PDB file of C-alpha atoms in Angstrom:
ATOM      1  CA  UNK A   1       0.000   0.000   0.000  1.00  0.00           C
ATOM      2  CA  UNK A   2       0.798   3.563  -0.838  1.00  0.00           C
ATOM      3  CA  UNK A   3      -0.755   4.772   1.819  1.00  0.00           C
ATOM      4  CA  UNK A   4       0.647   4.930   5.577  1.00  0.00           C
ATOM      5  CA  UNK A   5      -1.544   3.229   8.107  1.00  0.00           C
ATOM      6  CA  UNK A   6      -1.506   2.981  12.489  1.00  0.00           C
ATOM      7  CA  UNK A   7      -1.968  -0.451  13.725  1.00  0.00           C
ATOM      8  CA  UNK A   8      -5.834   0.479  14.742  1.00  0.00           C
ATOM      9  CA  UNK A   9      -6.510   0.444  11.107  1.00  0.00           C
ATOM     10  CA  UNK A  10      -7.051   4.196  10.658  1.00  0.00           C
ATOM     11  CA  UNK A  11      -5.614   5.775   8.068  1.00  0.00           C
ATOM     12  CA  UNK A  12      -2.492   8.531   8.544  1.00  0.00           C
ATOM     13  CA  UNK A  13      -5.180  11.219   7.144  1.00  0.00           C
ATOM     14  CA  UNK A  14      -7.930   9.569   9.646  1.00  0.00           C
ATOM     15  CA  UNK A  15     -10.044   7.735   7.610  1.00  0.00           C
ATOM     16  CA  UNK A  16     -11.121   4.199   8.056  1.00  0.00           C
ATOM     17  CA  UNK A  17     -10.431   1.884   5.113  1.00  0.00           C
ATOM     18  CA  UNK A  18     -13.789   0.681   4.361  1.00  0.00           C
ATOM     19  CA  UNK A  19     -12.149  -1.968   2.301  1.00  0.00           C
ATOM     20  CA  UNK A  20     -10.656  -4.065   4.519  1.00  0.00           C
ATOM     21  CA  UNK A  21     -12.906  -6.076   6.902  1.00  0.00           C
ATOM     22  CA  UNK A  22      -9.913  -6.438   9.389  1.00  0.00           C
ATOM     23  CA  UNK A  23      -9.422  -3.022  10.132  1.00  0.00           C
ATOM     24  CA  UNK A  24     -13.016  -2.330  11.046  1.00  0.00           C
ATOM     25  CA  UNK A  25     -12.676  -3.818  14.587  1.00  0.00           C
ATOM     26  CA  UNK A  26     -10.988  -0.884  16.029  1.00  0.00           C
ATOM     27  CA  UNK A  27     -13.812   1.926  15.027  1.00  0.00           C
ATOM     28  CA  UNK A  28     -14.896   3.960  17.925  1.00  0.00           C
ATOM     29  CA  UNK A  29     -16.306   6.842  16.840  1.00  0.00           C
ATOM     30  CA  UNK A  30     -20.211   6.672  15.988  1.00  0.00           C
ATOM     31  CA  UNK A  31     -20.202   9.785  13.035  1.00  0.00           C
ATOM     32  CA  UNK A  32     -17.795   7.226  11.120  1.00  0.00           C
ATOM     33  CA  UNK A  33     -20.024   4.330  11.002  1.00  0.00           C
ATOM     34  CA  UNK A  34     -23.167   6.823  10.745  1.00  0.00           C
ATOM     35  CA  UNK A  35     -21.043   7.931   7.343  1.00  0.00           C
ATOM     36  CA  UNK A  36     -20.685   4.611   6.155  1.00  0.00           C
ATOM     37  CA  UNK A  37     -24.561   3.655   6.249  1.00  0.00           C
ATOM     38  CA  UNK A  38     -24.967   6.757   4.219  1.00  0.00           C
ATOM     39  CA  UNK A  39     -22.370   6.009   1.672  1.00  0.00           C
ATOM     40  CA  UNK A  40     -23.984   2.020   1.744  1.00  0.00           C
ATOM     41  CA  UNK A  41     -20.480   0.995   2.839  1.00  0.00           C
ATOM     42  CA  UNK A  42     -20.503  -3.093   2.733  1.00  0.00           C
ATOM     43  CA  UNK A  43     -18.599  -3.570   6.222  1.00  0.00           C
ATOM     44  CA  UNK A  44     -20.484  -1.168   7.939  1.00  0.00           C
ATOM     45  CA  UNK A  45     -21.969  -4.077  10.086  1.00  0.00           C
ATOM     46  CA  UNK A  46     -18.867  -5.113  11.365  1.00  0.00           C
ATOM     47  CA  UNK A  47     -17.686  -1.721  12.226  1.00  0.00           C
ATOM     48  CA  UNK A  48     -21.353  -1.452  14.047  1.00  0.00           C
ATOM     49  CA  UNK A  49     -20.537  -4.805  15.870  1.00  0.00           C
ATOM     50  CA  UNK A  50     -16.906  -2.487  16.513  1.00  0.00           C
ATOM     51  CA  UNK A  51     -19.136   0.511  17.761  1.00  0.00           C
ATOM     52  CA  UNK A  52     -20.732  -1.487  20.332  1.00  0.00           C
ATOM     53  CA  UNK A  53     -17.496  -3.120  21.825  1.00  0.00           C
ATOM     54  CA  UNK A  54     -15.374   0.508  22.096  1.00  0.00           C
ATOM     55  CA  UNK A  55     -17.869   3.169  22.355  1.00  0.00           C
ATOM     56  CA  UNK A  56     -18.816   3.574  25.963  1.00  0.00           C
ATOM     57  CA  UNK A  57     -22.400   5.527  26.234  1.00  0.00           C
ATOM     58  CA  UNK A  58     -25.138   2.973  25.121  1.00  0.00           C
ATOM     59  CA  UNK A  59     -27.391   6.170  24.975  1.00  0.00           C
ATOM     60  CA  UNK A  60     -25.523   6.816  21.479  1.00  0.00           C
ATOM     61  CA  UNK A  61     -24.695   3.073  20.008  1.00  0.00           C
ATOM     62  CA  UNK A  62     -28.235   1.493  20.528  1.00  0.00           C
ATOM     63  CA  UNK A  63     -29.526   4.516  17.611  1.00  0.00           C
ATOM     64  CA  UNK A  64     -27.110   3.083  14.953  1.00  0.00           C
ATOM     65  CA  UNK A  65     -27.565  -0.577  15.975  1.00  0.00           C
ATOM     66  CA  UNK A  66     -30.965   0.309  15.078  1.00  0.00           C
ATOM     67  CA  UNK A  67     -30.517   1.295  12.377  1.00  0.00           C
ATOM     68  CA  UNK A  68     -28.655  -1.614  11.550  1.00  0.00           C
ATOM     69  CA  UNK A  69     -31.383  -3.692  12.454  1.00  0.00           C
ATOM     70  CA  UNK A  70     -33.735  -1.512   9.880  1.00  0.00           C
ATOM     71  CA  UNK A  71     -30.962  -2.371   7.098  1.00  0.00           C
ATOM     72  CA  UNK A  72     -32.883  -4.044   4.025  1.00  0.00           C
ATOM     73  CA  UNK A  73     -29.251  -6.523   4.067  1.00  0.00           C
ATOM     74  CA  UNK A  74     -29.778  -9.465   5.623  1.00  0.00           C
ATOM     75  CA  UNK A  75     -26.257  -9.851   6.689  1.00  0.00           C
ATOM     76  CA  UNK A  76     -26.238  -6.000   8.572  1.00  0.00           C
ATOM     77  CA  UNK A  77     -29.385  -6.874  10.261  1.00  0.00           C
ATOM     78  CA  UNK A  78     -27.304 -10.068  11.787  1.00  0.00           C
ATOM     79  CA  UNK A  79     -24.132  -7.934  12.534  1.00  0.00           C
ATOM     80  CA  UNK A  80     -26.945  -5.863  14.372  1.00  0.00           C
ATOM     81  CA  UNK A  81     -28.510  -8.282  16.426  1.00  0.00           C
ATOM     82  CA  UNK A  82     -24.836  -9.064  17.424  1.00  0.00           C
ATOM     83  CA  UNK A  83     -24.442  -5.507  18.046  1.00  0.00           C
ATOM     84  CA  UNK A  84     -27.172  -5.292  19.899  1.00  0.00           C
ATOM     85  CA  UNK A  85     -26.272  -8.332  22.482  1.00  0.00           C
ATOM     86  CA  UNK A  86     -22.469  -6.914  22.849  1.00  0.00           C
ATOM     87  CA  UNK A  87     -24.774  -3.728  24.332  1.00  0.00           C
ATOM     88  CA  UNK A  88     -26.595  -5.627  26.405  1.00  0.00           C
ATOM     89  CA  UNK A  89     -24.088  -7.816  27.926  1.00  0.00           C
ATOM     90  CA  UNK A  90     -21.244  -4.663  28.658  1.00  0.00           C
ATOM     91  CA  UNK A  91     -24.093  -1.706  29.170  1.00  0.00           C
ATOM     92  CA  UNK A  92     -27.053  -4.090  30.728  1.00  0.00           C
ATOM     93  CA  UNK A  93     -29.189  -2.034  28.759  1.00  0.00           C
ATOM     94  CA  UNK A  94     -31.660  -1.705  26.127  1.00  0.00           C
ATOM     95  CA  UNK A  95     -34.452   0.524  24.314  1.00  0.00           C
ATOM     96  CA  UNK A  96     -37.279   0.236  22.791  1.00  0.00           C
ATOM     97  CA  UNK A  97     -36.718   0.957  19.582  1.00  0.00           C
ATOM     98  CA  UNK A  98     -33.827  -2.030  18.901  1.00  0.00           C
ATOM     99  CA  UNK A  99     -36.213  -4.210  21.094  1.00  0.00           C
ATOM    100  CA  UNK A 100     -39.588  -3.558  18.663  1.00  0.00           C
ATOM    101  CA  UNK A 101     -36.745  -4.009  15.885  1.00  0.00           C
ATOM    102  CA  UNK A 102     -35.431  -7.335  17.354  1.00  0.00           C
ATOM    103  CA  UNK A 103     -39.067  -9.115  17.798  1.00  0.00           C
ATOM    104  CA  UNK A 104     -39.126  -8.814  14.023  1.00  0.00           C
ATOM    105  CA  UNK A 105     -35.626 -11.495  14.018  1.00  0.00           C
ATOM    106  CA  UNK A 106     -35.921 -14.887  14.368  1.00  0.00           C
ATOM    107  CA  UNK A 107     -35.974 -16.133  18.082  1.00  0.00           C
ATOM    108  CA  UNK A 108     -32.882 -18.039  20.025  1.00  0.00           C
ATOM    109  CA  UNK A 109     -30.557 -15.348  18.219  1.00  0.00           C
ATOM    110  CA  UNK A 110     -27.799 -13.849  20.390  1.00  0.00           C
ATOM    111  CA  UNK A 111     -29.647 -10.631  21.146  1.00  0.00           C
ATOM    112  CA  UNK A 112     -32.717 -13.003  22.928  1.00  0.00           C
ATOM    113  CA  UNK A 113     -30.399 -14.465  25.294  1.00  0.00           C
ATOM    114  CA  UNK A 114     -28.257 -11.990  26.184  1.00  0.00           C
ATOM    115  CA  UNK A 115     -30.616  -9.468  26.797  1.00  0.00           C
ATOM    116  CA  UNK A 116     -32.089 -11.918  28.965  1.00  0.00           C
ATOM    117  CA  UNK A 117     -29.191 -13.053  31.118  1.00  0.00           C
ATOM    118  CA  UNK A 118     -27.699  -9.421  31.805  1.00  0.00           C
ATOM    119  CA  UNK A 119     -30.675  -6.677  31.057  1.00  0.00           C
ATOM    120  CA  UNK A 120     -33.101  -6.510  34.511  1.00  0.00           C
ATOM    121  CA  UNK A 121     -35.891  -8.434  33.538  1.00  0.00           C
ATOM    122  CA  UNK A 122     -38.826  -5.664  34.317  1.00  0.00           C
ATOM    123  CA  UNK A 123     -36.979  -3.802  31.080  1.00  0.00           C
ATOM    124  CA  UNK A 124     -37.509  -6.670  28.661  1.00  0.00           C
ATOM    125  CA  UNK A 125     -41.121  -7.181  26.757  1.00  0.00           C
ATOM    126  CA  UNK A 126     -43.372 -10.146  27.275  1.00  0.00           C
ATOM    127  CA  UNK A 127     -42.630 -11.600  24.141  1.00  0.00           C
ATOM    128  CA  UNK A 128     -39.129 -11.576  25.440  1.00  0.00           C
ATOM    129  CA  UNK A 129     -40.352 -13.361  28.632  1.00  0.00           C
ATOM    130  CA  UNK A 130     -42.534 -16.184  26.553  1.00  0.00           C
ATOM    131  CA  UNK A 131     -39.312 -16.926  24.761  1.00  0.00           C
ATOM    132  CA  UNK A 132     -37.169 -17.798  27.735  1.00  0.00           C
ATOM    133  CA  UNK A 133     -40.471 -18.820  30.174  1.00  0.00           C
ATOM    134  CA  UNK A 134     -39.472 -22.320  29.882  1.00  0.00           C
ATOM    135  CA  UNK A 135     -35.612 -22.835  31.172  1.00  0.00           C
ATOM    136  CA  UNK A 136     -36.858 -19.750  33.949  1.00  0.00           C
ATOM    137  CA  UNK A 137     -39.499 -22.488  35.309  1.00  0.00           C
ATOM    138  CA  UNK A 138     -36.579 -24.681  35.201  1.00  0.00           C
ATOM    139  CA  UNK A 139     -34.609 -22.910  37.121  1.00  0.00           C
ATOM    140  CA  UNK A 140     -36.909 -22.236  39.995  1.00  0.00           C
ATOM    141  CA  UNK A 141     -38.022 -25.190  40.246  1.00  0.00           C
ATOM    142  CA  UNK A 142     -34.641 -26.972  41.049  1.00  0.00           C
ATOM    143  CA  UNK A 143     -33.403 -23.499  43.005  1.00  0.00           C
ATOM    144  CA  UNK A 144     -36.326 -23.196  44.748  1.00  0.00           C
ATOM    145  CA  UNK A 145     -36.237 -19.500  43.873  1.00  0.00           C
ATOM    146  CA  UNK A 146     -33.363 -19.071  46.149  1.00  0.00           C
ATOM    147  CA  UNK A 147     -30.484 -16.382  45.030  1.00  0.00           C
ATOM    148  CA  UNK A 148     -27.875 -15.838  46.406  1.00  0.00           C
ATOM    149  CA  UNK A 149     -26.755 -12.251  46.889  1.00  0.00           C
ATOM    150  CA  UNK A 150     -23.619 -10.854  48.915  1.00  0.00           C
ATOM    151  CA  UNK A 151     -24.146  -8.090  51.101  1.00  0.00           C
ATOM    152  CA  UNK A 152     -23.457  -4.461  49.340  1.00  0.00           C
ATOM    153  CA  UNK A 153     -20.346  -4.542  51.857  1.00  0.00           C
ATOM    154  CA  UNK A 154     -18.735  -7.410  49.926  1.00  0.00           C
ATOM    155  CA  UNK A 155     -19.892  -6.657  46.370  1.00  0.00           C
ATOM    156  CA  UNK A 156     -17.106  -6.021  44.037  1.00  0.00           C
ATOM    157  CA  UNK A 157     -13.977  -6.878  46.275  1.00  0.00           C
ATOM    158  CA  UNK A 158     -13.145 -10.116  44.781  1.00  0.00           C
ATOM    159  CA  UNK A 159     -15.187 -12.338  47.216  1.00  0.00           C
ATOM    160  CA  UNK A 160     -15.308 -15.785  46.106  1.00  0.00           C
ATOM    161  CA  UNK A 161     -17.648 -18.741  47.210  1.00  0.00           C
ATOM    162  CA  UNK A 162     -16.144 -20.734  50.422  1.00  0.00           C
ATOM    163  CA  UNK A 163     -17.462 -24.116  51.168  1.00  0.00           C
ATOM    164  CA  UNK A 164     -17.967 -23.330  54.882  1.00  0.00           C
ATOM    165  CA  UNK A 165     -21.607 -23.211  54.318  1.00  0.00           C
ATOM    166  CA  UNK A 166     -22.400 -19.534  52.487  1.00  0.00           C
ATOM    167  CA  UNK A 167     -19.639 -17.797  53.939  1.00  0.00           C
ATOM    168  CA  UNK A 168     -17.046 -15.898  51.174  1.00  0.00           C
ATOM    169  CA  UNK A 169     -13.664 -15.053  51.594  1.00  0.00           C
ATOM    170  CA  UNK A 170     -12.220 -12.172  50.575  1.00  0.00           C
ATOM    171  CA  UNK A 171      -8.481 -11.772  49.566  1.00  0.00           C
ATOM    172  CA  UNK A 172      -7.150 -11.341  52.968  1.00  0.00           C
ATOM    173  CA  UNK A 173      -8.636 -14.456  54.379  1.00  0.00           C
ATOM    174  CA  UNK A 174     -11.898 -12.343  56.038  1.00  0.00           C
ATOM    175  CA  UNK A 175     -15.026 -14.474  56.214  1.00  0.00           C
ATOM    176  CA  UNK A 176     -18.562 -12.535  55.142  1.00  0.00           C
ATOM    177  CA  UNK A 177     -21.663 -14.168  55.469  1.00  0.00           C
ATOM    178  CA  UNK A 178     -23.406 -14.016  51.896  1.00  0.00           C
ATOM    179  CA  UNK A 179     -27.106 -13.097  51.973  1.00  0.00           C
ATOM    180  CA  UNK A 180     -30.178 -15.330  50.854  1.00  0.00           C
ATOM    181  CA  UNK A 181     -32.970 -13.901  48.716  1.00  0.00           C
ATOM    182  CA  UNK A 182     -36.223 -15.489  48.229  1.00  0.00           C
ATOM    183  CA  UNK A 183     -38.080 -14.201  44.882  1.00  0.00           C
ATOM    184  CA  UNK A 184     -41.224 -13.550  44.869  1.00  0.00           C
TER     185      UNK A 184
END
């Protein structure tokens, strides 16, 4: 190549070459990829799939996942439903728009499940809920219904589970009794 480029895949002149798939992974910066669905860029799913992973306010990444969903190419609106579970599982969020977008995709795709295992469950639709209703059953039925939660002391020290009967150990060697939940 004739042209100089940084190991992120930018450009010297701070474009992103749209031509090479490989390069797409390090785009962080949603007017780029906003560009590129206006120019009908062919790799502008992966550098939406990109967006999600490095851009850190889900308030401005779940818009152009949308629109990737909206795309009339099958294989953006798949890059967008994996877009759209990267957001869930590092922002535990979602909105409505991408969710009345997803219900149109077939079910048991990425988005369904990992909306479901890291977005609060009062934020997802019923349609959402039907889809995972059965394995939840499952669940409480061998649980009980019985979480376990550690006290807001302990959460996010690096506790791990003891076998001394719900107790956790921190780093040091400290013992905290974990607290039990029952859902209702």
């Amino acid at each position: 190549m004739d042209r100089d480029e940084t190991a992120s895949g930018e450009l010297a002149a701070g474009h992103v070459d749209w031509q090479d798939p490989s390069t797409l992974r390090w785009v962080d910066k949603p007017a780029q990829v906003d560009a590129a669905f206006d120019r009908g860029e062919e790799f502008v799913g992966v550098a939406v799939i990109a967006l999600a992973l490095n851009y850190c306010d889900p308030d401005v990444v779940l818009p152009i996942v949308a629109r990737a969903l909206e795309s009339q190419d099958q294989e953006v609106r798949r890059q967008g439903v994996v877009a759209l579970a990267h957001v869930a599982r590092l922002h535990r969020t979602v909105d409505r728009r991408c969710l009345g977008l997803l219900r149109d995709c077939p079910r048991g795709n990425e988005a369904d499940d990992d909306l479901w295992s890291f977005v609060d469950h009062r934020e997802l639709p019923l349609w959402l809920w039907r889809h995972h209703l059965g394995e939840w059953l499952i669940w409480l039925l061998r649980t009980g219904g019985v979480v376990e939660r550690p006290s807001p002391a302990t959460v996010g020290r690096g506790r791990t589970r003891d076998r001394s009967g719900g107790r956790r150990r921190d780093r040091t060697g400290d013992a905290h009794r974990s607290k039990r939940m029952r859902l209702e």
